[in-house]
XYZ file of C-alpha atoms in Angstrom:
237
model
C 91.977 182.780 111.990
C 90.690 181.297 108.736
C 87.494 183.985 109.425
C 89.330 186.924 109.783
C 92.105 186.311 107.014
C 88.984 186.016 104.755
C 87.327 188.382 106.089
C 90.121 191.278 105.967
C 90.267 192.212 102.308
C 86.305 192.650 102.650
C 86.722 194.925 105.570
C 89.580 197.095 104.142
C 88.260 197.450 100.946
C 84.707 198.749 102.592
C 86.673 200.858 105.072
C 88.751 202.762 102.418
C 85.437 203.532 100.596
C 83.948 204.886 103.258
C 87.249 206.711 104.276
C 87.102 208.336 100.573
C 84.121 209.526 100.982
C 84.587 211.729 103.935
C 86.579 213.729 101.875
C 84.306 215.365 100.361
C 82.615 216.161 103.646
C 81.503 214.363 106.720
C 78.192 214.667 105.583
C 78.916 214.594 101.383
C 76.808 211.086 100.975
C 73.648 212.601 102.825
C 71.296 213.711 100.311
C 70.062 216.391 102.473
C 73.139 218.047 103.568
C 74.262 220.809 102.320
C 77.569 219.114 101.597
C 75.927 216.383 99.366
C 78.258 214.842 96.495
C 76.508 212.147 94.020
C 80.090 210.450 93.943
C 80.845 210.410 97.746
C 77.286 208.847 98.332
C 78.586 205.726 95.626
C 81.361 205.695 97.541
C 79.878 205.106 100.923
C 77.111 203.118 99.691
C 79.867 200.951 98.117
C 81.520 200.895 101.194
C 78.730 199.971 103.373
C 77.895 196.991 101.389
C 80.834 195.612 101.737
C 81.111 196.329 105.364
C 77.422 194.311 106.139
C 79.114 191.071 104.497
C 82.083 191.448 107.563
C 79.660 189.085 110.234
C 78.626 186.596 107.285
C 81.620 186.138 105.794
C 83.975 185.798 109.602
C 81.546 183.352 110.534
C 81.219 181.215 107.169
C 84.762 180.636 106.471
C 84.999 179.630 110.895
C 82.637 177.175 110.076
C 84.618 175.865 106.698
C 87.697 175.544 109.241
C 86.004 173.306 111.078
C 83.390 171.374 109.259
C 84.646 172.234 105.449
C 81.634 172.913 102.594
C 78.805 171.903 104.668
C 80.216 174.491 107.517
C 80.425 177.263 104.747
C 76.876 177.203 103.886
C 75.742 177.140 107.280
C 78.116 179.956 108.558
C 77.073 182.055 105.810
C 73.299 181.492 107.169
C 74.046 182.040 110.925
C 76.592 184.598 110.006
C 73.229 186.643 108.152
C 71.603 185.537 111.373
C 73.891 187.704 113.597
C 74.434 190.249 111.395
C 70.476 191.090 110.936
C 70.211 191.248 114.370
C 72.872 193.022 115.639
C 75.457 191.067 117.181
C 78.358 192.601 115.143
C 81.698 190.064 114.842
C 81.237 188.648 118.430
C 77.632 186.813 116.874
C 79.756 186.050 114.034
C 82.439 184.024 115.724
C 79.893 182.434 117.691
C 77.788 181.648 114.553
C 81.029 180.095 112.951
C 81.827 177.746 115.639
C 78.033 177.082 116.104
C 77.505 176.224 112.276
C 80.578 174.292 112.407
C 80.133 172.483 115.129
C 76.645 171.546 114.090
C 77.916 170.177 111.173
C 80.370 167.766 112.688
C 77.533 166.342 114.595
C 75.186 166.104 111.895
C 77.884 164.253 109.488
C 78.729 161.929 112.611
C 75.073 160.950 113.039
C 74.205 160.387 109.152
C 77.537 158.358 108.401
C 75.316 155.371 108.543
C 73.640 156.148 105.531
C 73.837 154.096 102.705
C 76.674 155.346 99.846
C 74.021 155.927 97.389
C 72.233 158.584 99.685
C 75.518 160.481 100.108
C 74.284 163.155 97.231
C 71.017 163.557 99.134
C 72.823 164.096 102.520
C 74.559 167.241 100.871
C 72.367 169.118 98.927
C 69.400 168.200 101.617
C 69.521 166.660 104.768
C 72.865 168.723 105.734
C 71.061 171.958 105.051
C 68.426 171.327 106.032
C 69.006 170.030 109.185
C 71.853 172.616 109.477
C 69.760 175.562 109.087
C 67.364 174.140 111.357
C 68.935 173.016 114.649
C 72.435 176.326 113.999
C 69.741 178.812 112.564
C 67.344 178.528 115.753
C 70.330 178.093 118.119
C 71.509 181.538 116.233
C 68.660 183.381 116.783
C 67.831 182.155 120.155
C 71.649 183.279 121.793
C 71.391 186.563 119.457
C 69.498 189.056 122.945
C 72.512 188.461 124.731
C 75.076 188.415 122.034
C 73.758 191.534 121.112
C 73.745 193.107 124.290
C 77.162 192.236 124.661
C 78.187 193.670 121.369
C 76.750 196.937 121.898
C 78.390 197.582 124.971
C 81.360 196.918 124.076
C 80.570 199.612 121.249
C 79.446 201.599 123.466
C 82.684 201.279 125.929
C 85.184 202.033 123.285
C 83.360 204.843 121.557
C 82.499 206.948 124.642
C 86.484 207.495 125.282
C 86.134 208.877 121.927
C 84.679 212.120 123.537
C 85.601 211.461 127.174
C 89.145 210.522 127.510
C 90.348 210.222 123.936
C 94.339 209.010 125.739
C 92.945 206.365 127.408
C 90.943 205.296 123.937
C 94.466 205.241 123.090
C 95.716 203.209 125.652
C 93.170 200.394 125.382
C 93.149 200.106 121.630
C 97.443 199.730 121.587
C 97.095 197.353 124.681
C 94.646 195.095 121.922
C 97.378 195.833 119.415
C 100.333 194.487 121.092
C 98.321 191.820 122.993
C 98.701 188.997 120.219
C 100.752 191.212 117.387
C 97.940 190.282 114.799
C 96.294 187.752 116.432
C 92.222 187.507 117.293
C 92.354 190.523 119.856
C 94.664 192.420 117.549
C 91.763 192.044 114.808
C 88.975 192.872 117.621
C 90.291 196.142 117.593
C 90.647 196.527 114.112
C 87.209 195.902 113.177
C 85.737 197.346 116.107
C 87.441 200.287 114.947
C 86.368 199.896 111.438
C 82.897 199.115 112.337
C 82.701 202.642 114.575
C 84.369 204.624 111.557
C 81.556 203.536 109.473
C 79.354 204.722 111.884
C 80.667 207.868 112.586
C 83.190 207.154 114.992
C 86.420 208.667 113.944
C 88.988 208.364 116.628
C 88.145 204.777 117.703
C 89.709 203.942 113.904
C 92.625 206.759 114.087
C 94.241 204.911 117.081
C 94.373 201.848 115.286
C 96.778 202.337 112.218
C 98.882 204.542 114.365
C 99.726 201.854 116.919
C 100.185 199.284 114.230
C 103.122 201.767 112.635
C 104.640 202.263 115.780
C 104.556 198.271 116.689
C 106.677 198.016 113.098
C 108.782 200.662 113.938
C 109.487 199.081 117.107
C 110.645 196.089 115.736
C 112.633 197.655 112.089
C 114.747 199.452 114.450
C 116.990 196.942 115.710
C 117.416 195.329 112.622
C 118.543 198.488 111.090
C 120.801 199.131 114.317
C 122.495 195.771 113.971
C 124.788 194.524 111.213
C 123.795 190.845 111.106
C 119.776 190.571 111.950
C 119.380 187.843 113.912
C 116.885 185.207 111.988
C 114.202 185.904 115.000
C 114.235 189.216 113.825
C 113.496 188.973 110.321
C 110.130 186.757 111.598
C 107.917 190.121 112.026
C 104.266 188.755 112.300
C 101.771 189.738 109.827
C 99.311 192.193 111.365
């Protein structure tokens, strides 16, 4: 979770700028459209930016979890890795763990070194070595990973057009499956990631499912007179 709790703010922030911007008109950042505002095209331009740093930044901050600094620089690298070719979050996670991982090993194998070598082992042989043997491992697992990824795009967005209640159904299941959790987030970015490409209802089941999870649990505290302590705990979504 140390991915995703970084990764969040990144994601919001990029979604509402992109959200802003369609208000103007679907098409108000596309030069060519009729619709065209200079402002709205800042906006999702803005947006979009932040958005492509989702994958790095998941899989970075995975990596720090596990194998602290010398995890962040790799995850940032596979994270780039996955993200250039097309693996959405899935490559990301895998990139974290893989960076992080890779890191443990490598600082197991070099703790023989002598002490006076130790700043050489971080600003060289850990990177170097890191982007080596996680960067090639990346790239190699990235055909399948992104094969994967898209169709599970692909799944999700073609109920947007085809059977918009079972969309529904399937994104609240991911919801309420862990109440914030990594499958809860799966949705939401999946979500995010298809609003930013378009995809409008994919993202408008999220937020409404999330309000009625909250509502779900607000109403028997406000029923009761005395809240029970297990009902103050609401997890963080």
């Amino acid at each position: 979770m140390n991915g995703v709790s970084h990764m969040l703010p990144v994601v919001v922030a990029g979604g509402v700028m992109v959200a802003i911007s369609f208000m103007f008109g679907i098409n108000s950042a596309d030069p060519k459209s009729a619709e065209y505002n200079e402002f709205a095209f800042y906006l999702k331009s803005i947006g979009g930016i932040a958005m492509n740093l989702m994958v790095p930044i998941l899989s970075a901050y995975i990596a720090e979890a596990i194998a602290k600094r010398p995890g962040l620089i790799i995850g940032f690298i596979t994270g780039m890795i996955a993200f250039t070719n097309g693996t959405g979050f899935l490559g990301g996670i895998v990139g974290g763990f893989l960076a992080g991982y890779v890191m443990l090993g490598l600082s197991h194998l070099l703790k023989g070194l002598p002490k006076q070598l130790d700043g050489l082992k971080s600003i060289f042989l850990f990177p170097v070595l890191g982007i080596f043997i996680a960067g090639l491992s990346m790239w190699l697992l990235s055909t399948p990973m992104e094969t994967i990824n898209k169709g599970m795009m692909d799944f999700l967005a073609g109920f947007q057009d085809s059977n918009p209640i079972l969309l529904g159904l399937i994104v609240g299941a991911m919801c309420a499956f862990d109440m914030g959790g990594p499958v809860n987030k799966a949705a939401y970015v999946t979500g995010t990631a298809l609003l930013a490409q378009g995809n409008y209802f994919s993202w408008q089941e999220y937020p409404q499912h999330v309000s009625r999870l909250h509502s779900r649990q607000d109403l028997p505290c406000c029923l009761q007179e005395k809240p029970t302590q297990q009902m103050r705990e609401v997890p963080a979504m």
